[in-house]
Short mmCIF file of C-alpha atoms and ligand atoms in Angstrom, two decimals:
data_model
loop_
_atom_site.label_atom_id
_atom_site.label_comp_id
_atom_site.label_asym_id
_atom_site.label_seq_id
_atom_site.Cartn_x
_atom_site.Cartn_y
_atom_site.Cartn_z
CA PHE A 1 22.85 1.60 22.87
CA HIS A 2 19.27 0.56 23.54
CA THR A 3 19.00 -1.63 26.67
CA ARG A 4 16.19 -3.09 28.84
CA LEU A 5 16.60 0.00 31.00
CA CYS A 6 15.38 2.23 28.13
CA ASP A 7 12.20 0.13 27.91
CA ILE A 8 11.63 -0.05 31.68
CA LEU A 9 12.04 3.73 32.14
CA ASP A 10 10.79 4.83 28.67
CA ILE A 11 13.99 6.82 28.01
CA LYS A 12 15.99 7.22 24.79
CA TYR A 13 19.47 6.83 26.34
CA PRO A 14 20.37 4.58 29.33
CA ILE A 15 21.82 7.51 31.26
CA ILE A 16 20.48 8.44 34.71
CA GLN A 17 21.51 11.72 36.33
CA GLY A 18 22.58 11.23 39.98
CA GLY A 19 20.08 12.44 42.59
CA MET A 20 22.60 14.67 44.34
CA ALA A 21 21.31 16.59 47.36
CA TRP A 22 20.96 20.38 46.67
CA VAL A 23 22.33 19.87 43.12
CA ALA A 24 19.55 17.77 41.55
CA THR A 25 16.83 20.44 41.30
CA ALA A 26 13.83 20.54 38.93
CA GLU A 27 15.86 22.60 36.41
CA LEU A 28 18.59 19.96 36.14
CA ALA A 29 16.21 16.97 36.16
CA ALA A 30 13.97 18.49 33.46
CA ALA A 31 16.96 19.31 31.23
CA VAL A 32 18.31 15.75 31.48
CA SER A 33 14.89 14.20 30.78
CA GLU A 34 14.29 16.57 27.85
CA ALA A 35 17.69 15.42 26.46
CA GLY A 36 16.60 11.76 26.51
CA GLY A 37 18.12 10.59 29.80
CA LEU A 38 16.38 10.15 33.14
CA GLY A 39 16.45 13.34 35.22
CA ILE A 40 16.25 12.88 38.98
CA ILE A 41 15.15 15.34 41.66
CA ALA A 42 16.99 14.93 44.99
CA ALA A 43 14.99 14.83 48.19
CA GLY A 44 18.25 14.85 50.19
CA ASN A 45 17.50 15.95 53.79
CA ALA A 46 14.71 18.32 52.65
CA PRO A 47 11.21 18.36 54.23
CA ALA A 48 8.19 17.11 52.24
CA ASP A 49 6.91 20.53 51.10
CA ILE A 50 10.24 21.44 49.49
CA VAL A 51 10.35 18.08 47.67
CA LYS A 52 6.71 18.44 46.55
CA ASN A 53 7.46 21.95 45.18
CA GLU A 54 10.43 20.69 43.12
CA ILE A 55 8.34 17.82 41.71
CA GLN A 56 5.57 20.19 40.66
CA LYS A 57 8.12 22.57 39.10
CA ALA A 58 9.60 19.67 37.08
CA LYS A 59 6.12 18.55 35.94
CA LYS A 60 5.69 22.02 34.42
CA MET A 61 9.11 21.88 32.68
CA THR A 62 8.94 18.47 31.01
CA LYS A 63 6.38 15.90 29.95
CA LYS A 64 9.10 13.25 29.82
CA PRO A 65 9.63 10.81 32.71
CA PHE A 66 11.78 11.89 35.65
CA GLY A 67 12.50 10.38 39.05
CA VAL A 68 13.05 11.33 42.67
CA ASN A 69 16.02 10.21 44.75
CA VAL A 70 15.12 9.42 48.36
CA MET A 71 18.01 9.59 50.82
CA LEU A 72 17.15 7.06 53.49
CA LEU A 73 19.08 8.84 56.26
CA SER A 74 16.82 11.89 55.92
CA PRO A 75 14.96 12.89 59.11
CA PHE A 76 11.92 13.59 56.87
CA ILE A 77 11.92 10.19 55.09
CA GLU A 78 8.35 9.18 56.11
CA GLU A 79 6.69 12.43 54.97
CA VAL A 80 8.80 12.51 51.78
CA MET A 81 7.64 8.98 50.94
CA GLN A 82 4.01 10.18 51.34
CA VAL A 83 4.73 12.85 48.69
CA VAL A 84 6.25 10.20 46.41
CA TYR A 85 3.06 8.13 46.73
CA GLU A 86 0.71 11.11 46.22
CA GLU A 87 2.61 12.58 43.25
CA LYS A 88 2.55 9.22 41.44
CA ILE A 89 6.30 9.47 40.71
CA ALA A 90 7.26 7.14 37.82
CA VAL A 91 10.53 5.96 39.36
CA ILE A 92 12.51 6.50 42.54
CA THR A 93 16.13 5.85 43.27
CA THR A 94 17.22 5.44 46.87
CA GLY A 95 20.53 5.98 48.68
CA ALA A 96 22.29 5.51 51.99
CA GLY A 97 20.14 2.68 53.28
CA ASN A 98 17.77 -0.22 52.62
CA PRO A 99 14.40 0.82 51.06
CA GLY A 100 12.87 -2.64 51.71
CA LYS A 101 10.08 -1.39 53.98
CA TYR A 102 8.69 0.97 51.28
CA MET A 103 8.86 -1.45 48.35
CA PRO A 104 5.50 -3.27 48.74
CA LYS A 105 3.54 0.01 48.62
CA LEU A 106 5.66 1.43 45.75
CA ARG A 107 5.15 -1.72 43.68
CA ALA A 108 1.41 -1.65 44.44
CA ILE A 109 1.10 1.88 42.98
CA GLY A 110 3.36 1.09 40.00
CA THR A 111 6.32 3.30 40.98
CA LYS A 112 9.55 1.72 39.78
CA ILE A 113 12.28 1.33 42.41
CA ILE A 114 16.00 1.48 41.67
CA PRO A 115 18.07 1.32 44.88
CA VAL A 116 21.73 2.27 44.99
CA VAL A 117 23.67 -0.67 46.43
CA PRO A 118 27.31 -0.80 47.60
CA SER A 119 27.57 -4.62 47.76
CA VAL A 120 26.52 -7.88 46.10
CA ALA A 121 24.52 -8.96 49.16
CA LEU A 122 22.36 -5.82 49.14
CA ALA A 123 21.86 -6.10 45.36
CA LYS A 124 20.55 -9.67 45.75
CA ARG A 125 18.30 -8.64 48.64
CA MET A 126 16.88 -5.75 46.60
CA GLU A 127 16.15 -8.03 43.63
CA LYS A 128 14.34 -10.48 45.93
CA LEU A 129 12.22 -7.62 47.31
CA GLY A 130 11.19 -6.63 43.78
CA ALA A 131 13.54 -3.80 42.75
CA ASP A 132 13.23 -2.99 39.02
CA ALA A 133 16.99 -2.45 38.65
CA VAL A 134 19.97 -1.66 40.90
CA ILE A 135 22.47 1.18 40.73
CA VAL A 136 25.82 -0.38 41.62
CA GLU A 137 27.89 2.52 42.92
CA GLY A 138 31.66 2.24 43.22
CA THR A 139 33.78 4.05 45.78
CA GLU A 140 34.94 6.39 42.99
CA ALA A 141 31.63 8.23 43.40
CA GLY A 142 31.12 11.51 45.20
CA GLY A 143 29.18 11.83 48.43
CA HIS A 144 28.34 8.91 50.69
CA ILE A 145 30.21 5.83 49.39
CA GLY A 146 30.93 2.16 49.96
CA GLU A 147 34.36 0.54 49.75
CA LEU A 148 34.40 -1.40 46.46
CA THR A 149 35.30 0.05 43.07
CA THR A 150 32.94 0.17 40.09
CA MET A 151 35.33 -2.07 38.11
CA VAL A 152 35.15 -4.78 40.80
CA LEU A 153 31.52 -4.48 41.97
CA VAL A 154 29.60 -4.19 38.67
CA PRO A 155 30.60 -7.57 37.13
CA GLN A 156 30.01 -9.39 40.43
CA VAL A 157 26.51 -7.97 40.84
CA ALA A 158 25.81 -8.61 37.13
CA ASN A 159 26.68 -12.28 37.80
CA GLU A 160 24.23 -12.51 40.70
CA VAL A 161 21.07 -10.64 39.62
CA SER A 162 18.89 -10.78 36.51
CA ILE A 163 17.42 -7.27 36.78
CA PRO A 164 19.33 -4.51 34.94
CA VAL A 165 22.53 -3.28 36.59
CA ILE A 166 23.30 0.45 36.31
CA ALA A 167 26.94 1.36 36.91
CA ALA A 168 27.78 4.49 38.93
CA GLY A 169 31.02 6.01 40.20
CA GLY A 170 33.87 7.24 37.99
CA ILE A 171 31.83 7.57 34.78
CA ALA A 172 31.79 10.90 32.92
CA ASP A 173 32.40 10.23 29.20
CA GLY A 174 31.83 7.71 26.38
CA ARG A 175 34.77 5.52 27.44
CA GLY A 176 33.34 5.19 30.94
CA PHE A 177 29.92 4.44 29.48
CA LEU A 178 31.33 1.70 27.19
CA GLY A 179 33.44 0.37 30.05
CA ALA A 180 30.33 0.01 32.19
CA ILE A 181 28.51 -1.86 29.40
CA SER A 182 31.58 -4.11 29.02
CA LEU A 183 31.41 -4.91 32.75
CA GLY A 184 27.80 -6.10 32.39
CA ALA A 185 25.81 -2.94 33.09
CA GLU A 186 22.79 -1.88 30.98
CA GLY A 187 23.07 1.81 31.82
CA VAL A 188 25.03 4.34 33.84
CA GLN A 189 24.31 6.87 36.56
CA ILE A 190 26.35 10.06 36.24
CA GLY A 191 26.67 12.58 39.07
CA THR A 192 29.82 14.73 39.09
CA ARG A 193 29.71 15.60 35.37
CA PHE A 194 26.09 16.84 35.71
CA ILE A 195 27.15 19.16 38.56
CA CYS A 196 28.78 21.14 35.71
CA ALA A 197 25.63 21.16 33.56
CA GLU A 198 24.74 24.65 32.27
CA GLU A 199 21.07 24.32 33.35
CA GLY A 200 22.15 23.34 36.89
CA THR A 201 21.54 25.88 39.66
CA VAL A 202 24.78 25.00 41.48
CA HIS A 203 26.91 28.03 42.48
CA GLU A 204 29.54 28.87 39.82
CA ASN A 205 32.33 28.53 42.43
CA TYR A 206 31.39 24.84 42.86
CA LYS A 207 31.39 24.21 39.10
CA GLU A 208 34.79 25.94 38.83
CA LYS A 209 36.23 23.78 41.64
CA ILE A 210 35.20 20.63 39.73
CA ILE A 211 36.78 21.92 36.52
CA LYS A 212 40.01 22.80 38.34
CA ALA A 213 40.16 19.51 40.30
CA GLY A 214 43.25 17.33 39.88
CA ASP A 215 43.30 13.51 39.78
CA ARG A 216 44.01 13.19 43.53
CA ASP A 217 41.75 15.97 44.88
CA ALA A 218 38.58 13.92 45.55
CA ILE A 219 39.37 12.40 48.97
CA ILE A 220 37.37 10.39 51.52
CA SER A 221 36.33 12.30 54.64
CA ALA A 222 34.32 11.46 57.79
CA ARG A 223 35.25 7.76 57.84
CA THR A 224 35.07 7.71 61.66
CA THR A 225 31.38 8.78 61.57
CA GLY A 226 30.49 5.49 59.84
CA HIS A 227 29.22 7.53 56.86
CA PRO A 228 32.34 8.13 54.72
CA VAL A 229 31.87 10.81 52.06
CA ARG A 230 34.03 11.72 49.09
CA VAL A 231 34.71 15.45 48.77
CA LEU A 232 37.20 17.79 47.09
CA ARG A 233 39.91 18.66 49.60
CA ASN A 234 39.53 22.13 51.15
CA LYS A 235 39.74 23.93 54.52
CA LEU A 236 36.71 22.05 55.90
CA SER A 237 38.07 18.61 54.92
CA ARG A 238 41.44 19.44 56.49
CA GLU A 239 39.68 20.66 59.68
CA PHE A 240 37.54 17.50 59.73
CA ALA A 241 40.65 15.27 59.37
CA ARG A 242 42.39 17.10 62.23
CA LEU A 243 39.39 16.62 64.54
CA GLU A 244 39.09 12.93 63.57
CA LYS A 245 42.82 12.47 64.35
CA GLU A 246 42.26 14.13 67.73
CA GLY A 247 39.52 11.59 68.43
CA ALA A 248 36.44 13.84 68.16
CA LEU A 249 33.20 11.91 68.78
CA PRO A 250 31.08 10.85 65.77
CA ASN A 251 28.12 13.02 66.79
CA GLU A 252 30.43 16.05 67.21
CA LEU A 253 31.66 15.39 63.68
CA GLU A 254 28.14 14.84 62.29
CA GLU A 255 27.24 18.18 63.91
CA LEU A 256 30.18 19.85 62.15
CA GLY A 257 29.07 18.34 58.79
CA LEU A 258 25.46 19.59 58.94
CA GLY A 259 24.49 22.26 56.44
CA LYS A 260 27.96 22.21 54.87
CA LEU A 261 26.81 20.77 51.53
CA ARG A 262 24.22 23.56 51.18
CA LEU A 263 26.94 26.10 52.10
CA ALA A 264 29.00 24.90 49.11
CA VAL A 265 26.22 24.34 46.54
CA VAL A 266 23.98 27.34 47.30
CA GLU A 267 26.33 29.92 48.87
CA GLY A 268 29.44 28.89 46.91
CA ASP A 269 31.59 28.85 50.07
CA MET A 270 34.53 26.71 48.91
CA GLU A 271 36.40 26.91 52.23
CA GLU A 272 33.74 26.14 54.86
CA GLY A 273 31.42 24.18 52.57
CA SER A 274 31.48 20.45 51.79
CA ILE A 275 32.38 20.06 48.08
CA MET A 276 31.03 16.58 47.39
CA ALA A 277 32.38 15.21 44.08
CA GLY A 278 33.65 11.94 42.61
CA GLN A 279 37.18 11.00 41.55
CA ILE A 280 36.21 11.60 37.88
CA ALA A 281 35.98 15.36 38.64
CA SER A 282 39.45 15.84 37.11
CA LEU A 283 38.11 14.59 33.74
CA VAL A 284 35.33 17.24 33.71
CA LYS A 285 36.77 20.28 31.93
CA GLU A 286 33.76 22.24 30.67
CA ILE A 287 30.33 23.52 31.70
CA MET A 288 27.92 22.25 29.00
CA PRO A 289 24.15 21.93 28.38
CA CYS A 290 22.70 18.53 29.38
CA LYS A 291 21.80 17.74 25.76
CA ALA A 292 25.44 18.27 24.69
CA ILE A 293 26.76 16.18 27.61
CA ILE A 294 24.47 13.24 26.83
CA GLU A 295 24.98 13.33 23.05
CA GLU A 296 28.77 13.60 23.44
CA ILE A 297 28.80 10.57 25.76
CA MET A 298 26.72 8.47 23.33
CA MET A 299 28.79 9.59 20.29
CA ASP A 300 32.11 8.92 22.06
CA ALA A 301 30.87 5.48 23.21
CA LYS A 302 30.11 4.54 19.59
CA MET A 303 33.52 5.81 18.41
CA GLN A 304 35.31 3.96 21.23
CA LEU A 305 33.40 0.78 20.30
CA GLU A 306 34.69 1.05 16.70
CA ILE A 307 38.25 1.34 18.03
CA VAL A 308 37.69 -1.75 20.21
CA ASN A 309 36.21 -3.69 17.27
CA ARG A 310 39.20 -2.77 15.06
CA LEU A 311 41.66 -3.82 17.77
CA SER A 312 39.86 -7.13 18.24
CA LYS A 313 40.11 -7.85 14.48
CA GLU A 314 43.88 -7.26 14.28
CA GLU A 315 45.97 -10.38 14.77
O1 TUI B 1 22.33 -2.41 54.69
C1 TUI B 1 22.21 -1.20 54.89
O2 TUI B 1 21.25 -0.62 55.41
C2 TUI B 1 23.29 -0.29 54.30
O3 TUI B 1 22.86 -0.12 52.99
C3 TUI B 1 23.43 0.82 52.21
C4 TUI B 1 24.64 1.48 52.57
C5 TUI B 1 25.14 2.47 51.69
C6 TUI B 1 24.44 2.77 50.53
C7 TUI B 1 24.89 3.79 49.62
C8 TUI B 1 26.18 4.14 49.30
N1 TUI B 1 26.07 5.16 48.39
C9 TUI B 1 24.77 5.35 48.17
C10 TUI B 1 24.16 6.32 47.22
N2 TUI B 1 24.85 7.56 47.36
C11 TUI B 1 24.48 8.43 48.38
O4 TUI B 1 23.56 8.21 49.15
N3 TUI B 1 25.24 9.57 48.43
C12 TUI B 1 25.06 10.55 49.35
N4 TUI B 1 25.84 11.62 49.35
C13 TUI B 1 25.55 12.50 50.34
C14 TUI B 1 24.51 12.15 51.12
S1 TUI B 1 23.91 13.07 52.41
C15 TUI B 1 24.51 12.23 53.82
C16 TUI B 1 25.65 11.44 53.73
C17 TUI B 1 26.05 10.79 54.90
C18 TUI B 1 25.32 10.92 56.04
C19 TUI B 1 24.19 11.72 56.02
N5 TUI B 1 23.80 12.35 54.92
S2 TUI B 1 23.89 10.65 50.62
N6 TUI B 1 24.04 4.55 48.91
C20 TUI B 1 23.26 2.10 50.20
C21 TUI B 1 22.76 1.13 51.05
#
């Protein structure tokens, strides 16, 4: 499966690892890039020096290309963008906002830009502003999400833009990969499955929660804040829902949510922490090295394609 994305990003497989805050560290990004995908370091809500340190760590771990994900709601966005410029990052992905204001400078220094978009309108706007590709993320994804599903959004964006479309949300194996290609995508972004990567520095409790998740455990929380997030249900999500029902104010709720993702990822607190994960969590059953994850996805996609070809030949 060699697509335009492989040429644009100089990667062997059109698989991007999601730039998940606290999860996407240099260790994970380097392992994914070494395995032939595109590893991504998450800036999340971290200050510039933390982001710079992770980038320099990754540069020591791999000579292959990797990217940085910039979360546009971060209070440190301006100083983090300065680090992105200085470090001559090959490619950035962006989330939770419109990166338009940074695109002229990024294009001028040759950094590729791949924004995550939750709608056709934003995808078209990003193409017009010069994005190199778009990550079309369905509501199946973990973390901060839009409303439309991958199945519905990917073909519509593919109809409207000519830059490569990368499908994200609900993809964790070869069937999901082939499904995305069938919908018009030229690559996939995978988050939840890489949370359970062996090289990842995520607390074991978090990885175990993903492996134990059932098909209906990844629910949407914090809708009333205007920033809905998909998490695995736990004590915090139940508490959050109760407060929302009682009409707590958005800033009270935002306050309650602060630091909770770190609590889950770093401390492994599965009750008070925010366990961000996508609906595909229930398909993830094993902690595996990144190389094994990527090669299994590509192998399964080829096998699934042979099944599809056989079915299409039968009368
Ligand atoms: O037009 C506009 O400005 C709105 O544009 C957008 C609106 C939404 C998005 C979007 C949806 N999903 C993504 C990519 N995924 C994510 O960004 N996932 C995230 N998970 C945890 C995060 S941390 C957080 C979460 C909420 C509030 C504060 N911090 S961000 N981007 C992208 C652009």
